[in-house]
Amino acid sequence: MTGQRASADAGKTTLGMGLKGLTFFLLMSAAWVAPAPQAAAQQYQVNSVRIDGNARIGDSAILSRAGIGRGTVSAAQLNDAYQRLAGSGLFESVSIEPQGGTLVITVVELPTINRISFEGNSRIDDEALASIVSLEERRVFNPTQAEKDANAIAEAYANEGRLSARVQPRVIRRDQNRVDLVFEVFEGDNVEIERLSFVGNRKYSDRRLRRVLGTKQAGLFRRLVRRDTFVEDRVELDKQMLRDFYLSRGYIDMRINSVNAQLTAERDGYFVGFNIQEGQQFSFGEITLTSEMNGVDADAYRKIVKVRPGVVYSPALVEQDIARLERQAIRDGVDFLRVDPQVTRNDRTLTLDVEYVLTRGERIFVERIDIEGNTTTIDRVVRREFDSAEGDPFNPREIRESAERIRALGYFETAEVNAREGSTPEQVVVDVNVEEKPTGSLNFGGSFSTSDGFGVAVSFREDNFVGRGQQLVLNVSTAEDAKRYGFRFVEPALLGRDLAFSIELDYSEENSSFSTYDSDRFTFRPGLTFPVSENGRLQLRYTAQELEIVARDPAEHGLVVQNDIDAGALFTSAIGYEYTYDTRRTGLNPNAGVLFRFSQDFAGLGGDQEYIRTVAKVVGERKILNEEVTLRATLEGGALAWRGGNNRVADRFLLSPSQLRGFEPGGIGPRDTGSVEGDSLGGNLYLVGRLEAEFPLGLPEEYGVSGGVFYDVGNLWDLSDVDLNGATVSGEGGSFRHVVGVSLFWDTPFGPLQFNVSDAIKKEEFDREQRFEVTLQTRF
C-alpha cells in the first residue's frame, strides 16, 4: 500500500510538472507570435552642421552631396548621407557624428595626382601606356580607378602576347596632399605559339592552311616576328580567314568545330589546334537569268554574266556578276534594279544552280553621306570611294563595296559604314565613322645584289599627303655600282575621277663592274593612268631624258663605246603608252592568273634621238597539288627601231640576271671582242622565256624556306644603225642560250633572300656566265 501511494504521488507530481511546462510553452509561443510594440525610430535635432578636414572641397559642396541640413533627421538619413559621401570618390574616409545639436562631418580628402609615371616597361613606351590610363595628373586620385588602369595595362600586354605581365600601382606621398602614381610593370616573356595544327583537313595540308592564318608559329626570327604570339582576338580573325579560304574554293559546308589553345608545361607557349570539317567541294551548275521588271530584256543582261557551269563555286564570283548587272542597269537608265541570286543545291552532282533574278527594289534615295573621325583626311577623299551621291538611288551592295574600298585605302585604323533611316522613310543617311592612322614612313634599309653590290637605301613615303589621298615618295639608294635618287608624286583621282596623274623625277649614276664605262642619266616622266576594261588599264606618258656616257680613267672601253662617249650628253623627248591586263584584279581564279603588258615609246618629239621602242611581256601562273606548288611561265621581248640620232649602248637593250639567269648583266649578246675588256654592246632586239616552279622543301614553314627549279632561254641580237667604228664584233646575229638551275627562297623579316645556282647548257664562247647569284633587299 505504501508503495502504491508513493507511486501515485510520484505520478501526480510528474503530471503537475508537465501541466506547468505546457502552460509555460503556450505562453511563450503566444508571446512569440503576438506582435511586439514598434520601437520608436531614433531621431536627432540638428541645429548646426560642422565640417572638419576639408581643404580642397567646399562646405557647401559636401552638404549638397550629403543631402542633409538643419532640422530633425533620422538615423537612416544619416546613413544615406554617409553612403553618398563615401561613394563620391572624393574622400579616403568619412564619419558623421551628432554632438548635441551639432552634426559633425569629418572627412579625409583623397589626394591629387602630382605625376603619373611608368617603370619597368620597354616593349610598350610611356606614351602608349599613358593613352590607356584614365587617371590624369592634377586630378583626384582614385584607388579603385588606379587598379582598373593597372588591369588595362596588363590587358594591353596580353594583346601583345605577354600573358604573364603584371602591373602594380604604387603611391608616393608628397606634401600638400599630393601623390605620385607609379605603375610598376613586369612585362614577362612572350607566350609564343609553338605549334599550329589542324584536325579534319583532307584536301589542304597543315602547311597550306597555316599560310592562310594571320597568326604564325614561332620560328627562327621569333624575336622579330610579332604575329607568333598568342592573341585571342587574332584567333577569332583567323577563324574567319579560314572560312573565307574554304568558301572561295567551293567548300560551302566547311565548319570550324572548335579551336583549342593549350599552354605548354613550361607555360611559355601555346599549342593551338583547329578542329575543322571541310565537306564536299561544289561547282557552278546551271546559270540562268530572268527578269521580273517590265522593259528589261533578260537576254541583253544574260550576256554580261561571266560565271560558267563547271567552275568551282565562289561567292566572290557571284558578287562580281551582280555588280556587272547593276552597273549595266545604271548605264541603261534603269533605277532601283536589284539582282537576287537564287541558289539551288544539287547534292548528287555536287553543283549549285544559280538563277539571277532581276527585280525592282524599294524606292529609297540617299539623303546625305555623313563622315566623322577624319581629322587629317579631307571629306572628298572618302566621298570619292562612293559610286552613289546625295540624291541617287540607294543600293546596299554599292555601300558595302564602298566600305571595302575605304578600308583598302590604308589611311584608317578602322572604318565603319552604316545606313540609317533619313528624314523620311524613303531616304537613308549613310554614316561613315573612321579612325585615322599614320600613313607616312621613313625607312632606312640595305640592299645587296650581284649586279649592284652592297648599298644603303633611305626612303620617305607618305600615302595620304596633306590629307588629300596623294602619294609622295622620295628615294635615295647608294649601292656600290649604282647610285639613284628618285622623286614620285601620284594624284590617284584627278578631277574626282578614276584617273591617276603621276610625276617621276629620277637621277642615276652607274659605274658597274660589268661594264667598261660610266653613265649619268636624268629622267622626267609625267603620266596619266586610267581603266579601259575590268582588268585593263592604260597609261599615257611623256619622257624627257638626258643621258651621257662617260669614259673611265684609265680607259677600259673599245672603239664602239668610244663613239658613244664622243657623242656627249644627248637629250631624248618621247611620248608613249603602256597597256596592262591583269586577271588578278578580279580574282576569278585564286589559283591562277595572267599578266600582259605592252608598251611603246616614240622618241623624236624634239630632242636628239628618234626611235620607236616596243616592249611586251606576258606572265601566266598557276598553283597545283592543292596549292603547294606554283608554276610560272614568262615570255618577254623588245624591239628598238632606230630612225635618227646616235644609237648608243645605253639606249639599246641589255639583259640583266632578273631577265635571263646564269649570266652577268650584259653577259650575252653582241660583244666587242677586239676591246681589252670585251665590251657588251647590247642589242636592238631581245626575246626571253622563263619556266619556273616553286615548292616546299619539307622544312617547317615557320623557317620561311622553299625551293625552286627553273629553265630560261633567251637571245639578244641586232646592231642595225650602229656605227661599229671598225671594231671586231661577235654575236651580232645572235643565238638562243639555254640555262637550267635551282633556287632557294628564304623569306626573312629583313626581306626576301634568293639564291640561284645555274648552269648554261647552251652558250657562246664569249658569253660571261654567273653560276651563283644572291639578292637581298630589305627595310628595317
XYZ file of C-alpha atoms in Angstrom, residues 5-694:
690
model
C 0.651 5.551 -2.629
C 4.166 6.619 -3.179
C 3.855 5.711 -6.811
C 0.633 7.654 -7.161
C 2.134 10.713 -5.538
C 5.047 10.489 -7.884
C 2.728 10.285 -10.841
C 0.759 13.297 -9.600
C 3.919 15.247 -9.213
C 5.034 14.351 -12.718
C 1.682 15.330 -14.167
C 1.736 18.640 -12.303
C 5.132 19.484 -13.643
C 4.020 18.545 -17.177
C 0.996 20.839 -16.980
C 3.123 23.716 -15.795
C 5.657 23.128 -18.568
C 2.890 23.014 -21.162
C 1.354 26.200 -19.806
C 4.774 27.938 -19.930
C 5.349 26.753 -23.562
C 1.936 28.031 -24.669
C 2.513 31.376 -23.018
C 5.939 31.732 -24.642
C 4.521 30.747 -28.009
C 1.797 33.340 -27.708
C 4.373 35.919 -26.764
C 6.441 34.976 -29.809
C 3.517 35.085 -32.223
C 1.965 38.284 -30.894
C 3.462 41.458 -32.484
C 5.749 43.448 -30.223
C 5.122 47.189 -29.869
C 7.150 49.083 -32.548
C 10.282 50.705 -31.184
C 10.425 54.408 -31.643
C 12.822 55.394 -34.522
C 15.891 57.290 -33.292
C 15.671 60.990 -34.138
C 18.229 63.807 -33.944
C 17.642 67.505 -33.762
C 20.284 69.270 -35.852
C 20.679 72.956 -35.176
C 24.031 73.355 -36.961
C 26.466 71.400 -39.123
C 30.224 71.489 -38.743
C 32.553 70.081 -41.388
C 36.145 69.193 -40.471
C 39.080 68.021 -42.551
C 38.211 69.537 -45.928
C 40.727 71.757 -47.647
C 40.029 71.453 -51.362
C 36.287 70.778 -51.384
C 33.994 73.475 -50.013
C 31.449 73.055 -47.191
C 28.505 73.747 -49.480
C 29.605 71.065 -51.944
C 29.888 68.494 -49.153
C 26.493 69.432 -47.694
C 24.892 69.304 -51.111
C 26.288 65.841 -51.785
C 25.327 64.619 -48.272
C 21.744 65.861 -48.741
C 21.071 66.807 -45.092
C 20.741 70.072 -43.203
C 19.215 71.651 -40.116
C 16.111 70.124 -38.608
C 15.077 66.704 -37.459
C 16.933 63.840 -39.108
C 16.713 60.105 -38.586
C 19.468 57.525 -38.247
C 18.509 56.196 -41.707
C 19.007 59.646 -43.220
C 22.434 59.915 -41.592
C 23.373 56.506 -43.027
C 22.263 57.575 -46.526
C 24.335 60.744 -46.236
C 27.375 58.691 -45.234
C 26.942 56.357 -48.190
C 26.701 59.265 -50.628
C 29.865 60.910 -49.345
C 31.835 57.659 -49.124
C 30.801 56.694 -52.652
C 31.638 60.049 -54.209
C 35.252 59.076 -54.932
C 36.467 62.278 -53.286
C 37.396 61.092 -49.783
C 39.585 58.465 -48.209
C 37.375 58.303 -45.115
C 34.118 59.846 -43.870
C 32.484 59.961 -40.417
C 29.193 61.574 -39.326
C 28.586 62.109 -35.594
C 25.791 64.035 -33.836
C 27.181 66.031 -30.869
C 24.277 67.581 -29.063
C 22.541 69.865 -31.529
C 25.572 69.921 -33.827
C 26.143 67.394 -36.595
C 29.889 66.926 -37.130
C 31.017 65.639 -40.544
C 34.708 64.695 -40.623
C 36.363 63.875 -43.958
C 39.830 62.998 -45.171
C 40.162 64.149 -48.757
C 41.724 61.952 -51.422
C 44.987 63.442 -52.647
C 45.506 64.958 -56.078
C 47.849 63.305 -58.553
C 51.074 65.231 -58.931
C 52.700 62.952 -61.519
C 51.976 59.671 -63.315
C 54.925 57.560 -64.431
C 55.757 54.037 -65.573
C 58.639 51.815 -64.557
C 59.850 48.536 -65.992
C 58.271 48.929 -69.437
C 60.294 48.523 -72.614
C 58.006 46.740 -75.095
C 55.308 49.421 -74.827
C 56.510 53.004 -74.448
C 55.271 55.565 -71.930
C 53.187 57.456 -74.464
C 51.241 54.349 -75.438
C 50.662 53.376 -71.797
C 49.547 56.906 -70.911
C 46.821 56.657 -73.544
C 45.490 53.546 -71.772
C 45.379 55.095 -68.293
C 42.217 57.063 -67.482
C 43.602 58.848 -64.399
C 45.169 62.213 -65.127
C 47.674 64.473 -63.442
C 46.251 67.309 -61.286
C 43.053 65.295 -60.848
C 41.776 63.469 -57.745
C 43.453 60.137 -57.081
C 41.044 57.206 -57.002
C 42.488 53.892 -55.737
C 39.761 51.848 -57.423
C 40.402 53.504 -60.776
C 44.162 53.012 -60.349
C 43.550 49.261 -60.044
C 41.377 49.325 -63.161
C 44.099 51.192 -65.062
C 46.666 48.623 -63.953
C 44.433 45.850 -65.264
C 44.000 47.718 -68.554
C 47.794 47.941 -68.955
C 48.118 44.221 -68.234
C 45.459 43.524 -70.875
C 47.422 45.593 -73.409
C 50.435 43.401 -72.742
C 48.278 40.296 -73.081
C 47.256 41.511 -76.540
C 50.958 41.664 -77.346
C 51.295 38.012 -76.311
C 52.703 38.662 -72.834
C 50.099 36.881 -70.741
C 52.319 36.793 -67.656
C 52.633 40.576 -67.443
C 51.816 42.107 -64.060
C 51.188 45.756 -63.201
C 51.172 47.197 -59.674
C 50.103 50.799 -58.951
C 52.324 52.373 -56.265
C 51.558 55.644 -54.477
C 54.279 58.021 -53.245
C 53.025 60.645 -50.784
C 54.019 64.276 -51.306
C 53.296 67.438 -49.365
C 50.082 69.436 -49.720
C 48.039 66.245 -50.014
C 49.581 65.239 -53.332
C 50.791 61.878 -54.558
C 52.938 60.500 -57.349
C 51.360 57.487 -59.036
C 53.815 54.951 -60.389
C 52.716 51.914 -62.384
C 55.345 49.254 -61.836
C 55.326 46.923 -64.840
C 56.691 43.412 -65.001
C 56.427 42.615 -68.683
C 57.279 38.933 -68.581
C 58.085 36.911 -71.660
C 56.093 36.449 -74.833
C 53.794 33.462 -74.803
C 54.544 32.157 -78.258
C 52.609 29.773 -80.415
C 54.778 26.703 -80.522
C 52.551 24.807 -82.897
C 49.557 25.459 -85.151
C 47.788 22.263 -86.129
C 44.599 21.193 -87.842
C 42.326 18.216 -87.429
C 39.843 17.148 -90.097
C 41.597 18.705 -93.105
C 41.924 16.271 -96.002
C 42.084 18.474 -99.079
C 44.641 21.007 -97.866
C 47.699 20.292 -95.777
C 48.547 21.911 -92.477
C 51.326 23.758 -94.282
C 48.896 25.340 -96.755
C 46.339 26.277 -94.108
C 48.966 27.855 -91.885
C 49.761 30.276 -94.721
C 46.130 31.434 -94.635
C 46.199 32.444 -90.983
C 47.416 35.781 -89.709
C 48.798 34.036 -86.636
C 52.143 32.344 -87.216
C 54.238 29.734 -85.450
C 57.372 30.787 -83.609
C 60.335 30.342 -85.911
C 63.954 31.307 -86.305
C 63.196 35.029 -86.118
C 60.813 34.845 -83.183
C 62.344 37.960 -81.670
C 61.360 39.977 -84.739
C 58.055 38.389 -85.785
C 55.249 39.568 -83.516
C 52.488 37.510 -85.120
C 53.783 34.328 -83.428
C 52.427 35.415 -80.043
C 49.083 34.174 -78.793
C 46.338 36.821 -79.015
C 42.782 35.621 -78.524
C 41.225 38.289 -80.760
C 43.582 37.363 -83.592
C 42.461 33.739 -83.365
C 38.882 34.881 -83.981
C 40.055 36.683 -87.109
C 41.931 33.556 -88.169
C 38.709 31.558 -87.977
C 37.029 33.963 -90.386
C 40.005 33.890 -92.748
C 39.897 30.097 -92.726
C 36.170 30.064 -93.548
C 36.676 32.543 -96.392
C 39.528 30.456 -97.787
C 37.413 27.304 -97.997
C 34.288 29.099 -99.178
C 36.168 30.744 -102.058
C 37.182 27.253 -103.177
C 33.708 25.770 -103.212
C 33.582 24.167 -99.762
C 30.252 25.660 -98.752
C 29.715 23.269 -95.815
C 33.048 23.960 -94.181
C 32.765 24.377 -90.422
C 35.170 25.089 -87.602
C 34.026 22.835 -84.799
C 36.398 24.194 -82.185
C 39.702 25.918 -81.541
C 41.759 24.563 -78.662
C 44.585 26.563 -77.103
C 46.685 24.661 -74.574
C 49.587 26.023 -72.559
C 52.837 24.102 -72.627
C 54.128 22.524 -69.446
C 56.618 25.383 -69.071
C 53.759 27.900 -69.556
C 55.816 29.805 -72.122
C 53.956 28.749 -75.248
C 50.675 27.575 -76.698
C 49.635 24.653 -78.822
C 46.731 25.896 -80.946
C 44.588 23.370 -82.778
C 41.753 24.000 -85.242
C 39.172 21.227 -85.479
C 37.518 21.641 -88.863
C 35.136 19.834 -91.155
C 35.803 20.511 -94.840
C 32.770 18.970 -96.502
C 32.466 18.482 -100.254
C 33.613 20.861 -102.975
C 30.816 22.315 -105.105
C 30.956 23.765 -108.603
C 28.593 26.003 -110.513
C 25.763 24.143 -112.219
C 23.189 25.746 -114.475
C 23.433 29.538 -114.717
C 20.227 31.341 -115.683
C 18.880 34.879 -115.630
C 15.265 36.020 -115.530
C 13.673 39.442 -115.337
C 10.662 40.477 -113.291
C 10.899 44.113 -114.405
C 8.903 45.453 -117.298
C 11.049 46.785 -120.106
C 14.216 44.966 -119.003
C 15.382 42.438 -121.602
C 16.782 39.372 -119.841
C 18.672 38.277 -122.982
C 20.668 41.505 -123.088
C 21.722 41.142 -119.470
C 22.423 37.416 -119.783
C 25.412 38.217 -121.986
C 27.026 40.129 -119.121
C 27.179 37.114 -116.787
C 30.753 35.759 -116.666
C 30.285 32.673 -114.481
C 30.132 29.412 -116.412
C 28.997 25.902 -115.425
C 31.745 23.655 -114.113
C 33.759 26.462 -112.494
C 34.476 25.929 -108.799
C 31.895 27.848 -106.770
C 32.921 31.090 -105.091
C 30.650 33.757 -103.582
C 33.037 36.402 -104.925
C 32.256 35.384 -108.497
C 28.526 35.759 -107.838
C 29.082 39.196 -106.291
C 31.097 40.288 -109.314
C 28.311 39.230 -111.672
C 25.771 41.137 -109.584
C 27.965 44.239 -109.718
C 28.254 43.992 -113.508
C 24.498 43.635 -113.942
C 23.668 46.565 -111.671
C 26.270 48.800 -113.327
C 24.780 47.959 -116.714
C 21.332 48.890 -115.380
C 22.649 52.288 -114.331
C 24.133 52.829 -117.796
C 20.753 51.832 -119.300
C 18.936 54.333 -117.081
C 17.104 51.629 -115.097
C 16.862 52.773 -111.474
C 16.309 50.545 -108.445
C 17.189 47.354 -110.304
C 18.256 44.672 -107.863
C 19.728 41.266 -108.599
C 18.512 38.424 -106.396
C 20.775 35.342 -106.767
C 18.724 32.232 -106.041
C 20.946 29.215 -105.418
C 19.711 25.635 -105.740
C 21.845 22.896 -104.231
C 22.326 19.581 -106.045
C 23.938 17.130 -103.627
C 24.005 14.291 -106.153
C 26.106 16.205 -108.693
C 27.807 18.494 -106.143
C 26.732 21.563 -108.090
C 24.957 24.808 -107.287
C 22.479 26.172 -109.821
C 22.365 29.974 -109.756
C 19.438 31.978 -111.086
C 19.936 35.733 -111.256
C 16.504 37.340 -110.851
C 16.240 40.988 -111.903
C 13.728 42.657 -109.602
C 12.709 46.192 -108.724
C 13.993 47.265 -105.343
C 12.481 49.719 -102.920
C 12.375 53.355 -103.984
C 14.863 54.643 -101.450
C 17.267 57.504 -102.072
C 20.492 58.601 -100.435
C 19.691 61.740 -98.438
C 23.285 62.507 -97.445
C 26.636 60.965 -96.539
C 27.998 61.975 -93.124
C 31.711 61.453 -92.437
C 33.160 61.638 -88.921
C 36.520 60.939 -87.309
C 38.697 62.231 -90.169
C 40.880 64.872 -88.576
C 43.514 64.969 -91.345
C 41.892 63.344 -94.363
C 39.514 65.673 -96.146
C 35.958 64.514 -96.823
C 36.494 64.454 -100.577
C 38.988 61.593 -100.296
C 36.373 59.429 -98.582
C 33.438 60.528 -100.731
C 35.141 59.625 -103.991
C 35.088 55.967 -102.919
C 31.291 56.040 -103.182
C 29.634 55.370 -106.510
C 26.478 56.923 -105.065
C 25.981 60.589 -104.225
C 23.289 62.540 -102.425
C 20.000 62.092 -104.259
C 20.972 58.850 -106.026
C 19.005 55.616 -105.621
C 20.181 53.673 -102.585
C 21.985 50.416 -103.370
C 23.094 48.363 -100.335
C 25.643 46.404 -102.369
C 27.310 49.590 -103.573
C 27.544 50.833 -99.987
C 29.236 47.581 -98.909
C 31.705 47.833 -101.788
C 32.401 51.471 -100.917
C 33.132 50.457 -97.324
C 35.662 47.897 -98.553
C 37.319 50.488 -100.795
C 37.604 52.930 -97.889
C 39.261 50.268 -95.740
C 41.582 49.353 -98.601
C 42.895 52.930 -98.810
C 45.159 52.201 -95.861
C 44.534 55.596 -94.281
C 42.341 54.402 -91.395
C 42.725 52.074 -88.434
C 39.000 51.350 -88.538
C 36.267 52.338 -90.963
C 32.604 51.643 -90.305
C 29.940 52.420 -92.904
C 26.281 52.086 -91.922
C 22.963 53.243 -93.358
C 20.080 54.538 -91.244
C 16.675 55.961 -91.986
C 16.738 59.576 -93.014
C 14.213 62.374 -92.583
C 11.589 60.275 -94.407
C 11.140 56.503 -94.824
C 12.106 56.903 -98.491
C 15.549 58.289 -97.630
C 18.645 56.955 -95.895
C 21.644 58.621 -94.340
C 24.984 56.877 -94.818
C 27.224 57.282 -91.757
C 30.965 56.855 -92.181
C 32.984 56.653 -88.959
C 36.734 56.368 -89.343
C 39.737 56.349 -87.067
C 42.881 57.610 -88.740
C 46.323 56.050 -88.503
C 49.798 57.228 -89.508
C 50.298 56.978 -93.270
C 53.872 58.212 -93.539
C 57.053 56.214 -93.116
C 60.760 56.917 -93.057
C 62.678 53.771 -93.941
C 66.348 53.015 -93.624
C 67.459 49.844 -95.317
C 70.124 47.933 -97.069
C 70.392 46.033 -100.297
C 72.702 43.569 -101.938
C 72.790 42.034 -105.375
C 75.494 40.566 -107.518
C 74.649 43.246 -110.100
C 74.982 46.388 -107.990
C 76.775 45.203 -104.834
C 76.007 46.394 -101.314
C 74.127 49.603 -100.739
C 72.171 51.723 -98.297
C 68.643 52.833 -99.085
C 66.744 55.701 -97.468
C 63.175 56.432 -98.426
C 60.369 58.661 -97.267
C 56.841 57.735 -98.235
C 53.540 59.446 -97.471
C 50.416 57.770 -98.845
C 47.993 60.472 -97.685
C 49.883 63.663 -98.386
C 48.291 66.626 -96.517
C 45.124 64.539 -96.168
C 44.352 64.601 -99.902
C 44.984 60.935 -100.619
C 48.048 61.754 -102.701
C 51.253 59.726 -102.642
C 54.693 61.258 -102.204
C 57.851 59.146 -102.362
C 61.497 60.173 -102.015
C 64.229 57.562 -102.529
C 67.981 57.579 -102.128
C 69.960 54.426 -102.951
C 73.742 54.251 -102.692
C 74.789 50.855 -103.999
C 78.447 50.401 -104.843
C 77.868 50.299 -108.594
C 74.690 52.330 -108.926
C 73.544 55.463 -107.118
C 69.936 56.536 -107.602
C 67.882 59.469 -106.381
C 64.167 59.494 -107.066
C 61.005 61.538 -106.521
C 57.471 60.364 -107.268
C 54.114 62.076 -106.799
C 50.736 60.488 -107.563
C 47.248 62.003 -107.538
C 45.041 58.883 -107.714
C 41.785 60.672 -108.560
C 42.437 63.609 -110.832
C 39.312 65.780 -111.218
C 37.490 63.373 -108.917
C 37.613 60.553 -111.491
C 39.347 57.179 -111.713
C 42.271 58.899 -113.376
C 45.719 58.769 -111.798
C 48.216 61.543 -112.501
C 51.875 60.871 -111.721
C 55.189 62.721 -111.937
C 58.541 60.976 -111.655
C 61.999 62.508 -111.377
C 64.988 60.185 -111.334
C 68.736 60.703 -111.391
C 71.228 57.830 -111.511
C 74.975 57.368 -111.683
C 76.105 53.929 -112.771
C 79.653 52.617 -112.691
C 79.023 48.898 -112.829
C 81.913 46.473 -112.701
C 80.173 44.590 -115.502
C 80.647 47.453 -117.971
C 83.625 49.453 -119.246
C 82.075 52.912 -118.926
C 80.058 55.068 -116.538
C 76.733 56.733 -117.279
C 74.764 59.646 -115.869
C 71.032 59.676 -116.521
C 68.319 62.194 -115.614
C 64.670 61.350 -116.327
C 61.450 63.338 -116.059
C 58.228 61.409 -116.713
C 54.636 62.601 -116.137
C 51.782 60.221 -116.889
C 48.046 59.567 -116.792
C 46.643 56.107 -115.956
C 43.003 55.061 -116.245
C 40.931 51.871 -116.624
C 39.831 50.727 -120.077
C 38.178 47.465 -119.012
C 37.513 45.404 -115.930
C 41.067 44.044 -115.898
C 42.807 46.505 -118.214
C 44.482 49.847 -117.560
C 46.185 52.252 -119.936
C 48.945 54.717 -119.147
C 49.785 57.680 -121.361
C 53.154 59.246 -120.620
C 55.811 61.670 -121.722
C 59.513 61.054 -121.119
C 62.290 63.602 -121.155
C 65.731 62.145 -120.575
C 69.318 63.321 -120.708
C 71.934 60.574 -120.898
C 75.699 60.861 -121.010
C 78.205 58.030 -121.339
C 81.467 58.851 -119.566
C 84.901 57.249 -120.005
C 86.777 55.838 -117.041
C 90.255 56.739 -116.026
C 92.167 54.789 -117.154
C 90.034 53.975 -120.196
C 88.754 50.409 -120.439
C 86.395 50.660 -123.391
C 86.708 49.751 -127.062
C 86.029 51.503 -130.356
C 82.219 51.187 -130.380
C 81.803 52.649 -126.923
C 84.231 55.431 -127.848
C 81.713 56.677 -130.433
C 79.061 56.849 -127.724
C 81.389 58.785 -125.428
C 82.281 61.229 -128.170
C 78.551 61.962 -128.700
C 78.406 63.568 -125.246
C 75.159 64.202 -123.385
C 72.099 63.660 -125.618
C 68.515 64.680 -124.894
C 65.560 62.404 -125.669
C 61.946 63.547 -125.848
C 59.336 60.789 -126.224
C 55.644 60.149 -125.858
C 54.372 56.686 -125.135
C 51.775 54.407 -123.663
C 51.581 51.195 -121.677
C 48.641 48.798 -121.586
C 48.328 46.342 -118.702
C 45.877 43.467 -118.448
C 45.876 41.649 -115.105
C 43.290 38.992 -114.235
C 44.320 39.172 -110.581
C 42.312 42.379 -110.296
C 39.031 40.472 -110.294
C 40.329 37.266 -108.773
C 38.153 34.979 -110.910
C 40.537 32.136 -110.101
C 42.501 32.355 -106.826
C 44.901 29.671 -108.075
C 45.759 31.122 -111.467
C 46.428 34.483 -113.051
C 47.606 36.135 -116.247
C 49.502 39.395 -116.624
C 50.023 41.030 -120.017
C 51.941 44.275 -120.535
C 52.610 46.066 -123.805
C 54.313 49.456 -124.161
C 55.681 51.719 -126.848
C 57.662 54.951 -126.700
C 58.041 57.240 -129.718
C 61.134 59.436 -129.482
C 61.558 62.397 -131.822
C 59.231 64.994 -130.335
C 62.186 67.345 -130.265
C 65.477 66.218 -128.744
C 68.476 64.476 -130.313
C 67.156 60.935 -130.727
C 64.473 59.386 -132.950
C 63.280 55.829 -132.422
C 60.348 53.560 -131.572
C 60.909 51.366 -128.567
C 58.478 48.447 -128.086
C 58.397 46.069 -125.082
C 55.928 43.245 -124.402
C 55.613 40.796 -121.519
C 53.150 38.057 -120.623
C 53.158 36.017 -117.395
C 50.976 33.037 -116.531
C 50.853 31.498 -113.075
C 49.009 28.506 -111.609
C 49.064 26.687 -108.285
C 48.774 22.902 -108.375
C 48.873 19.942 -105.994
C 46.459 21.517 -103.512
C 48.196 24.883 -103.926
C 51.512 23.552 -102.641
C 53.395 24.059 -105.920
C 53.437 27.235 -108.027
C 54.140 27.047 -111.744
C 55.043 30.206 -113.636
C 55.764 30.886 -117.302
C 57.057 34.204 -118.647
C 57.675 35.433 -122.168
C 59.035 38.891 -122.857
C 60.681 40.682 -125.724
C 61.594 44.067 -127.098
C 62.395 45.836 -130.339
C 64.182 49.117 -130.962
C 63.562 50.670 -134.393
C 66.092 53.475 -134.883
C 65.175 56.442 -137.104
C 67.766 59.100 -136.302
C 70.411 60.214 -133.849
C 73.077 58.117 -132.142
C 72.217 54.516 -131.369
C 74.271 54.167 -128.194
C 74.945 51.165 -125.995
C 72.971 52.660 -123.088
C 69.940 53.184 -125.357
C 69.840 49.563 -126.515
C 68.567 46.533 -124.610
C 70.887 44.864 -122.103
C 69.692 41.711 -120.304
C 70.029 41.515 -116.534
C 70.047 38.347 -114.357
C 66.426 39.066 -113.426
C 65.562 38.529 -117.098
C 67.959 35.728 -118.035
C 69.615 33.876 -115.167
C 73.012 32.258 -115.446
C 74.782 35.261 -116.946
C 76.234 38.554 -115.721
C 74.398 41.813 -116.508
C 75.059 42.269 -120.216
C 76.577 38.793 -120.249
C 75.079 37.769 -123.598
C 74.545 39.498 -126.912
C 76.845 41.319 -129.326
C 80.291 41.955 -127.894
C 83.324 43.978 -128.970
C 85.795 41.142 -128.736
C 88.555 43.360 -130.039
C 88.482 45.589 -126.919
C 90.547 44.861 -123.838
C 87.564 44.082 -121.636
C 85.265 42.782 -124.368
C 82.585 45.481 -124.212
C 78.982 44.313 -124.075
C 77.197 46.288 -126.787
C 73.550 45.387 -126.179
C 71.094 44.817 -128.989
C 68.071 46.226 -130.780
C 66.086 43.002 -130.332
C 65.660 40.541 -127.498
C 63.422 37.605 -126.618
C 63.410 35.698 -123.318
C 61.313 32.831 -121.995
C 61.297 31.573 -118.411
C 59.736 28.456 -116.875
C 59.932 28.035 -113.126
C 58.393 26.093 -110.278
C 58.353 26.857 -106.550
